[in-house]
Coordinates of C-alpha atoms and ligand atoms in Angstrom, one line a residue:
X1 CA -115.6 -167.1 19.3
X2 CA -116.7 -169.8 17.0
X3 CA -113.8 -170.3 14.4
X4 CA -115.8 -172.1 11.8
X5 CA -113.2 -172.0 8.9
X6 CA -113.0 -175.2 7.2
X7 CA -109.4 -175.5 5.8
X8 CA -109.2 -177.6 3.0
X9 CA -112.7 -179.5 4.3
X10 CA -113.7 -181.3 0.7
X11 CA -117.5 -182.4 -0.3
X12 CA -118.3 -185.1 -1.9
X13 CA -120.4 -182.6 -4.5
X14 CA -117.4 -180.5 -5.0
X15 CA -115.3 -180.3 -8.3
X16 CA -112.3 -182.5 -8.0
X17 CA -109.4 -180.1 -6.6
X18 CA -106.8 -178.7 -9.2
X19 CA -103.1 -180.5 -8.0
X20 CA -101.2 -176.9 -6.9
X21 CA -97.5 -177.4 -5.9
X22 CA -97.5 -177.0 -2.2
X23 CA -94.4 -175.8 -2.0
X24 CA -96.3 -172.0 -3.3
X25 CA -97.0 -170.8 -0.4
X26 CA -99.5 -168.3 -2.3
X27 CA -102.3 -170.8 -1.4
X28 CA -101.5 -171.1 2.0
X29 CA -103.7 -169.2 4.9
X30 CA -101.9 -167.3 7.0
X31 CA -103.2 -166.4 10.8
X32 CA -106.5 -164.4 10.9
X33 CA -107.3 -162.1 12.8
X34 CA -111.0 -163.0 12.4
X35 CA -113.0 -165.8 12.1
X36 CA -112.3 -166.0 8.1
X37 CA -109.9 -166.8 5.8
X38 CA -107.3 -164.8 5.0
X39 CA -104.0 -165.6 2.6
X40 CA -100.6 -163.8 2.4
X41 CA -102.1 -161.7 -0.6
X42 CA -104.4 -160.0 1.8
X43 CA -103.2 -156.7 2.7
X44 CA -105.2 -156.1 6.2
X45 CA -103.8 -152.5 6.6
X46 CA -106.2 -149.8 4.7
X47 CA -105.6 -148.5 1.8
X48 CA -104.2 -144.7 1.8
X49 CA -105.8 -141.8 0.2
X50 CA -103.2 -141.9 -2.6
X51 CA -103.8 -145.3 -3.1
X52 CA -107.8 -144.7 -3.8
X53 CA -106.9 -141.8 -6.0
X54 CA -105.3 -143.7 -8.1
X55 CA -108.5 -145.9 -8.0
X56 CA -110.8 -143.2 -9.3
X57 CA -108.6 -142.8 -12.5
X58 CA -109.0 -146.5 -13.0
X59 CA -113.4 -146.2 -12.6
X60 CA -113.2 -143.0 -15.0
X61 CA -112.6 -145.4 -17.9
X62 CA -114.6 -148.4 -16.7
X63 CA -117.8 -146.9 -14.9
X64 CA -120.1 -143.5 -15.6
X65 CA -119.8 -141.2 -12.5
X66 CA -122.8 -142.0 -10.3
X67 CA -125.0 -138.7 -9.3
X68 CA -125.5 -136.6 -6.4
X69 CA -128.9 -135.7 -6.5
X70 CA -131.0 -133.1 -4.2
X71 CA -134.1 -135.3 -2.5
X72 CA -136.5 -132.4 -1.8
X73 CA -139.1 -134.7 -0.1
X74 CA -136.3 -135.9 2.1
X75 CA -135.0 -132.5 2.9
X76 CA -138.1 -131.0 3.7
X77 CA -138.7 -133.9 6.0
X78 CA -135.5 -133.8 7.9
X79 CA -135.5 -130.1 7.5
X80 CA -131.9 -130.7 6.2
X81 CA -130.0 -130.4 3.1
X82 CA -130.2 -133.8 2.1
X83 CA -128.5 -135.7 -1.2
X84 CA -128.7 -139.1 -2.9
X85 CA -125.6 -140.5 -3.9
X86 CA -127.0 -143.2 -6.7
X87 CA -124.8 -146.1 -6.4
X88 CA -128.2 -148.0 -7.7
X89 CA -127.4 -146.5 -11.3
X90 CA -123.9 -148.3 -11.8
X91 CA -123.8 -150.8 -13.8
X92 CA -125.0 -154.3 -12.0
X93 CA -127.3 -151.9 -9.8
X94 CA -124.7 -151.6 -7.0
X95 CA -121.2 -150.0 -6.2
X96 CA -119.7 -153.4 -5.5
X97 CA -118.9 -153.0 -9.0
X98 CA -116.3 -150.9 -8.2
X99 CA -114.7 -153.0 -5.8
X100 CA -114.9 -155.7 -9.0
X101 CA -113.2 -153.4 -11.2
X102 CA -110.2 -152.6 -8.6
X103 CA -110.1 -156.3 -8.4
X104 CA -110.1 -157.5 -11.9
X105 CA -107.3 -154.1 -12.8
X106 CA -104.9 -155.8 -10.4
X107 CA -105.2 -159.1 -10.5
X108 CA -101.4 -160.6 -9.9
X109 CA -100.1 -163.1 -12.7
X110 CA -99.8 -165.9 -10.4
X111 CA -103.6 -166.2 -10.4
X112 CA -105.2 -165.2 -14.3
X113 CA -105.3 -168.9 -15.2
X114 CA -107.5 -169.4 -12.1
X115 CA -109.0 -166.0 -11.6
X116 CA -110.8 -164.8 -8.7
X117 CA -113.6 -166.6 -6.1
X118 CA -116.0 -164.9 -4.1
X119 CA -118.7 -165.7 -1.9
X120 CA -121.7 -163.7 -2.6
X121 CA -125.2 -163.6 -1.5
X122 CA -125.6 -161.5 -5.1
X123 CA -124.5 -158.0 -5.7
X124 CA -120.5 -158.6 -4.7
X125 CA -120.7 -161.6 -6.9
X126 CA -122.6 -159.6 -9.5
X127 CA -119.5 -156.6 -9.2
X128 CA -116.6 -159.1 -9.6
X129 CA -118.4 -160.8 -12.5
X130 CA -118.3 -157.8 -14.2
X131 CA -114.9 -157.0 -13.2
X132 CA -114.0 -159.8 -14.1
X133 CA -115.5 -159.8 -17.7
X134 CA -113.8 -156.4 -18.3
X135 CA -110.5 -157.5 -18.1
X136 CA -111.3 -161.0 -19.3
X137 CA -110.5 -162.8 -15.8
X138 CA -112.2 -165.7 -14.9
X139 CA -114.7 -165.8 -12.0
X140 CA -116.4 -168.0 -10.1
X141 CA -119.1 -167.0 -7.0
X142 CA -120.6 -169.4 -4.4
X143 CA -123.9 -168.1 -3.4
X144 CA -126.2 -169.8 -0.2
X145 CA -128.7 -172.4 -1.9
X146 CA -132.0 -170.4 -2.5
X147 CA -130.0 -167.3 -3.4
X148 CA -131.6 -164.4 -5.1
X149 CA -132.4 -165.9 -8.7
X150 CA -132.4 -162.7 -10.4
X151 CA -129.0 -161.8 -8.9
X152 CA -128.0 -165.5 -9.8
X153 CA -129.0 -164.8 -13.6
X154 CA -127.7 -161.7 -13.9
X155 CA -123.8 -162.8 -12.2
X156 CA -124.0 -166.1 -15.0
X157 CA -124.9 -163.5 -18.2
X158 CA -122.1 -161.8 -17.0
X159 CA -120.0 -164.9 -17.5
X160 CA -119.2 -166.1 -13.8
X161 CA -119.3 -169.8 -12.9
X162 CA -122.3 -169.6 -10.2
X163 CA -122.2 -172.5 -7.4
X164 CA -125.3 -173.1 -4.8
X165 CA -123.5 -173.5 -1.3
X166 CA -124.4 -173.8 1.9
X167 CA -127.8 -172.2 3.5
X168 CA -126.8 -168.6 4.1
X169 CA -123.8 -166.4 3.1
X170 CA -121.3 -167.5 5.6
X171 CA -121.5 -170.8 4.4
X172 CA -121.3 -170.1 1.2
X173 CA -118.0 -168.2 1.9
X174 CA -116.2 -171.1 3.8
X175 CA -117.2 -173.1 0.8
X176 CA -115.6 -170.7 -1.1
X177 CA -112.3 -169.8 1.3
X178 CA -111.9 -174.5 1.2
X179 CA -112.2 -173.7 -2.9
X180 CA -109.5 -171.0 -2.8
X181 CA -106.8 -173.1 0.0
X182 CA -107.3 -176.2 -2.5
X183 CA -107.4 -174.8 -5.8
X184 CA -105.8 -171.7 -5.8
X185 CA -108.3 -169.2 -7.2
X186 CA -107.8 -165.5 -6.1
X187 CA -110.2 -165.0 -2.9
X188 CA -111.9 -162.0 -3.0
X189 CA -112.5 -161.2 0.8
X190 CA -115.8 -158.9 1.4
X191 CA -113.9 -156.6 4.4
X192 CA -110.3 -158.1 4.5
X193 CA -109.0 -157.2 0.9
X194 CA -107.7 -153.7 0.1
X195 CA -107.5 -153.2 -3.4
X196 CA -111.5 -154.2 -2.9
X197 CA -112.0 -151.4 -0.4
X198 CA -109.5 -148.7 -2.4
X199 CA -112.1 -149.4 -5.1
X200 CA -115.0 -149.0 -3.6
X201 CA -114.0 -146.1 -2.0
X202 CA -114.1 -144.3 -5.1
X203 CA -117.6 -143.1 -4.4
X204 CA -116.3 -141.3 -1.6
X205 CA -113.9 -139.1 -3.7
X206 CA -117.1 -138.3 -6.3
X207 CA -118.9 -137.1 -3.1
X208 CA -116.4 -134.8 -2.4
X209 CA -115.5 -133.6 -5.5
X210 CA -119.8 -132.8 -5.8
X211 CA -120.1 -130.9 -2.1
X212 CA -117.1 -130.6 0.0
X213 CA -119.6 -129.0 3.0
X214 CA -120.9 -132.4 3.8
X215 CA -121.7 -132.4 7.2
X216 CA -122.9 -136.2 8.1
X217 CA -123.2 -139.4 5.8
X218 CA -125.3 -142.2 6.5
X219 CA -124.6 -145.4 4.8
X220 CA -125.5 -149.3 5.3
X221 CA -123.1 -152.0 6.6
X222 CA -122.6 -155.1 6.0
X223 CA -119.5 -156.0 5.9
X224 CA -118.0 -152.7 6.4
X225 CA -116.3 -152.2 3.1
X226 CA -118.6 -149.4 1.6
X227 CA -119.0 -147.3 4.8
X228 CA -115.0 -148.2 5.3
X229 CA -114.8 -146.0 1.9
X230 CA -116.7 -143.4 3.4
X231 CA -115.1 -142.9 6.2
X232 CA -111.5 -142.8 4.6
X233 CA -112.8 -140.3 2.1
X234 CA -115.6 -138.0 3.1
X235 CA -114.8 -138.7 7.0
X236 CA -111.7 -137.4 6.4
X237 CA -111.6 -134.8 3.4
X238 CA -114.6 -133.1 4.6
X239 CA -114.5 -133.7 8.1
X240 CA -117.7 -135.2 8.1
X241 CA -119.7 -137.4 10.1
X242 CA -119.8 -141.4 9.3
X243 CA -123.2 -143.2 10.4
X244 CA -123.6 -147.1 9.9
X245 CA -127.1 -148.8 9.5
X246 CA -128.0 -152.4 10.1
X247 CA -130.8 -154.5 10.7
X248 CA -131.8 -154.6 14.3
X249 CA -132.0 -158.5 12.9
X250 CA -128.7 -158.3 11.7
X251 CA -126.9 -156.8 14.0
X252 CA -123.3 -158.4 14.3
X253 CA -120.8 -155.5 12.9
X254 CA -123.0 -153.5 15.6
X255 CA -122.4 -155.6 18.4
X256 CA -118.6 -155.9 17.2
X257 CA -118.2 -152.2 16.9
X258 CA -119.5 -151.8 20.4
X259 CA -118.5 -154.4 22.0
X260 CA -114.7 -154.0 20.3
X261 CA -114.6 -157.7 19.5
X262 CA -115.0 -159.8 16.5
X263 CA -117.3 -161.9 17.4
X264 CA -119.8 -164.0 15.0
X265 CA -123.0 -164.4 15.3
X266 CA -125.0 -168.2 15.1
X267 CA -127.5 -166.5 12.3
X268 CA -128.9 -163.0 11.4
X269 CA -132.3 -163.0 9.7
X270 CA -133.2 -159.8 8.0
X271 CA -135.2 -159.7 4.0
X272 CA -132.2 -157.0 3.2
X273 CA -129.5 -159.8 1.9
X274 CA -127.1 -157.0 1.4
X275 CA -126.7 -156.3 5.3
X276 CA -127.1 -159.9 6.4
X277 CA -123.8 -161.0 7.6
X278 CA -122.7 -162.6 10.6
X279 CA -119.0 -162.5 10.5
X280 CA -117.1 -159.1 11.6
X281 CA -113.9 -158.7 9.3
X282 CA -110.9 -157.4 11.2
X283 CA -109.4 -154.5 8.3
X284 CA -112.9 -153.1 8.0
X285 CA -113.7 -152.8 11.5
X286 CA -110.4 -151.1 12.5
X287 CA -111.4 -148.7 10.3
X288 CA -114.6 -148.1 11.6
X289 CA -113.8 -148.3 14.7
X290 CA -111.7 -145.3 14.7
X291 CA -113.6 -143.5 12.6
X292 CA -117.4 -144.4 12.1
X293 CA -119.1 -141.7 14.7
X294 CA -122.1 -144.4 15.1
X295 CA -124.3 -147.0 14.0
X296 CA -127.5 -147.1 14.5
X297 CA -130.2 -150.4 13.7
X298 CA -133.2 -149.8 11.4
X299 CA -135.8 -152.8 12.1
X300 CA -137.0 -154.8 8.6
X301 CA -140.2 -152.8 8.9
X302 CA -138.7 -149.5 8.7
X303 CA -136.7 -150.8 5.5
X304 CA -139.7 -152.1 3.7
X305 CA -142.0 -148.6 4.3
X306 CA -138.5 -146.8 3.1
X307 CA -138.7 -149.0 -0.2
X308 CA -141.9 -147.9 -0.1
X309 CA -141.3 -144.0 0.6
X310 CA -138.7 -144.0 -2.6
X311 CA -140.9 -145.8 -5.2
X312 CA -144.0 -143.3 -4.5
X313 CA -142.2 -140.0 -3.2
X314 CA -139.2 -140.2 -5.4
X315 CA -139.6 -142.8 -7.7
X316 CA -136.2 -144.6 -7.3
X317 CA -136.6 -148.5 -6.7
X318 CA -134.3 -149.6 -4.5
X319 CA -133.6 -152.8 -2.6
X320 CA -133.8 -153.5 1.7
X321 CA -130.3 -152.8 1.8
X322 CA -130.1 -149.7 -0.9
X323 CA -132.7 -147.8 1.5
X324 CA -131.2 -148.8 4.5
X325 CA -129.5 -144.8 4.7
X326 CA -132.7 -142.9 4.2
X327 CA -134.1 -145.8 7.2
X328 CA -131.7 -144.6 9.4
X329 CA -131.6 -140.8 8.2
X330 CA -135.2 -140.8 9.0
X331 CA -134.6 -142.6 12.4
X332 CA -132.4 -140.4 13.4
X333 CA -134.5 -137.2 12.7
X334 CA -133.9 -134.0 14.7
X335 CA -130.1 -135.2 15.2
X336 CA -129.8 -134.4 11.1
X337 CA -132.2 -130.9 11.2
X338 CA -129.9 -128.0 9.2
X339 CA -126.9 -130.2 8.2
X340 CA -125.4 -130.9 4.8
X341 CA -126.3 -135.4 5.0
X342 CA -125.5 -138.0 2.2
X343 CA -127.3 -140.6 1.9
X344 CA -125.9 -143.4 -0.8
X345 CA -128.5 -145.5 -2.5
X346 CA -126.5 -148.3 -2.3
X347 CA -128.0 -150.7 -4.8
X348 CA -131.6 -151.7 -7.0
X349 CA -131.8 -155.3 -6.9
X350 CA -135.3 -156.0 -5.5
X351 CA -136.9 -159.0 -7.5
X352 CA -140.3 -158.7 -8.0
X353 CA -141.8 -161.3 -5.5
X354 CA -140.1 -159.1 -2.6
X355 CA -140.8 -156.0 -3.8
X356 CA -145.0 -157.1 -4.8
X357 CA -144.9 -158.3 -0.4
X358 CA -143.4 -155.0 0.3
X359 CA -146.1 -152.9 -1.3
X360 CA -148.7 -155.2 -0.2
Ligands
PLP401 C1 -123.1 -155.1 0.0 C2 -124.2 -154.1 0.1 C3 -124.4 -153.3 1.2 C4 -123.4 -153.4 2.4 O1 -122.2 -152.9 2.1 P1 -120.9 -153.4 2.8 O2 -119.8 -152.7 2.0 O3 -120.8 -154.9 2.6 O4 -121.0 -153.0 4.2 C5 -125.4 -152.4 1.2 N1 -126.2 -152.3 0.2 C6 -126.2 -153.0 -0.9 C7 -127.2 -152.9 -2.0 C8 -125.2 -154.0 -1.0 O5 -125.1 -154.8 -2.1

């Protein structure tokens, strides 16, 4: 397993590092189980259904519900009963939001001076931001060089500091964990960080408070934290089935899963920046693991004629990684005929260069 973690590894382009008493242990890393960074603060066992409860009074004053919405094209399709849950129409266009509301609620003392960091190739980043901004904490988000410029523009209007690191998302998060060790900022962890996950799971509880006859849901991973949701809501409340999709270019939490390892991958290519990550994370994959039912792997194709399938059948535009449920709904066919199936729209934010080649 390559352990590419880069402890305390300054740049020469980096900010000069805030002097933090050593003796706080708070800024530390402790042992991970995985091939990122994790600190004492990090609570790798997931969160209860209490505890997400809890959560979903804290979204009732910070976020509109997000609809459950009959797809008649899809259901006659699938010959199924088949909803949309639309995470797309959240604020910032995806339910990471939630996660950043969880995280900005609960921030610990220690760190408001600092506030949080985040890697991000664009919608976490753009969901802490706005966490952040609601409870006035400060925020800063390393994104890969190249990233997303409409998700760039959109996390600095929300007030975060944005920093170009690295030339995909994993580098950009050990630019971000080095940040965190040296400077002590808060560091949001994409699949390691419960209060993240209790948040995000919130969208589980409005699916079951909507339909509690839900018979399979079929959701996108990429790091694990939104289908990690599901699973500990719907999975359990309505005994439902959980069903991952990733890219068949992107395909590390599938070999993980599998496999039952947390292995990294060198690189993952896929168009759908929301399922593009290399790096398993230990909480959300023992979740999964015992839960998830499967995962199957759309191809970058199947993604693009999906975008294509919403804008002209339902009229919902929706990014690679927002479709990637009704991909993987539709590939899996006769398995969903007659059942009660969820599929999330997990977020909107296409720019307009990807979605002109899309419909070309
Ligand atoms: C982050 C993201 C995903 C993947 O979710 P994870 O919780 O990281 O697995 C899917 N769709 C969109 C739009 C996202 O932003």
């Amino acid at each position: 397993m390559d352990r590419v973690t880069t402890f305390g590894g300054h740049r020469t382009d980096a900010p000069p590092a805030r002097v933090v008493p050593m003796s706080d242990r708070t800024f530390k890393p402790i042992e991970s189980p995985d091939s990122t960074t994790v600190f004492p603060y990090h609570d790798l066992t997931p969160p209860t259904l209490s505890q997400i409860y809890r959560m979903r009074a804290l979204m009732q004053s910070h976020l509109p519900r997000s609809p459950l919405v009959r797809s008649d094209i899809l259901s006659e399709r699938l010959d199924a009963d088949v909803y949309l849950k639309r995470e797309d129409t959240l604020p910032t266009g995806t339910f990471k939001v939630r996660g950043g509301i969880a995280l900005g609620h609960d921030l610990d003392e220690r760190f408001r001076e600092q506030g949080l960091i985040v890697a991000s190739t664009g919608n976490l980043g753009q969901g802490v931001a706005y966490g952040g901004r609601e409870f006035d904490v400060p925020v800063v988000i390393g994104v890969p060089e190249g990233a997303n410029p409409s998700k760039v523009a959109a996390m600095e209007r929300l007030g975060a500091r944005v920093e170009q690191r690295g030339t995909d998302f994993d580098e950009a998060r050990e630019w971000v964990e080095s940040r965190a060790v040296d400077e002590g900022y808060r560091l949001v962890s994409p699949g390691n960080d419960r209060n993240l996950l209790a948040g995000i799971a919130t969208a589980g509880l409005e699916v079951v408070e909507d339909r509690s006859d839900v018979d399979v849901l079929v959701n996108p991973i990429g790091s694990g934290s939104s289908a990690t949701g599901y699973c500990l809501t719907v999975g359990k409340l309505c005994d439902a089935d959980v069903i991952g999709v990733q890219s068949e270019d992107a395909s590390a939490v599938y070999e993980a899963w599998k496999g039952g390892h947390l292995k990294s991958k060198e690189s993952v290519s896929t168009f759908a920046e929301g399922l593009a990550t290399r790096v398993p994370f230990a909480l959300t994959m023992q979740v999964l693991r015992e839960d998830l039912t499967d995962i199957v792997l759309v191809s970058d194709e199947a993604l693009r004629q999906t975008i294509r399938l919403l804008l002209e059948e339902e009229h919902i535009l929706a990014e690679g990684a927002g479709v990637a449920s009704v991909a993987g709904a539709l590939q899996l066919g006769d398995e969903l005929r007659g059942k009660t199936v969820v599929l999330p729209i997990s977020g909107r934010n296409i720019d307009a260069e990807t979605l002109a080649a899309v419909l070309e």
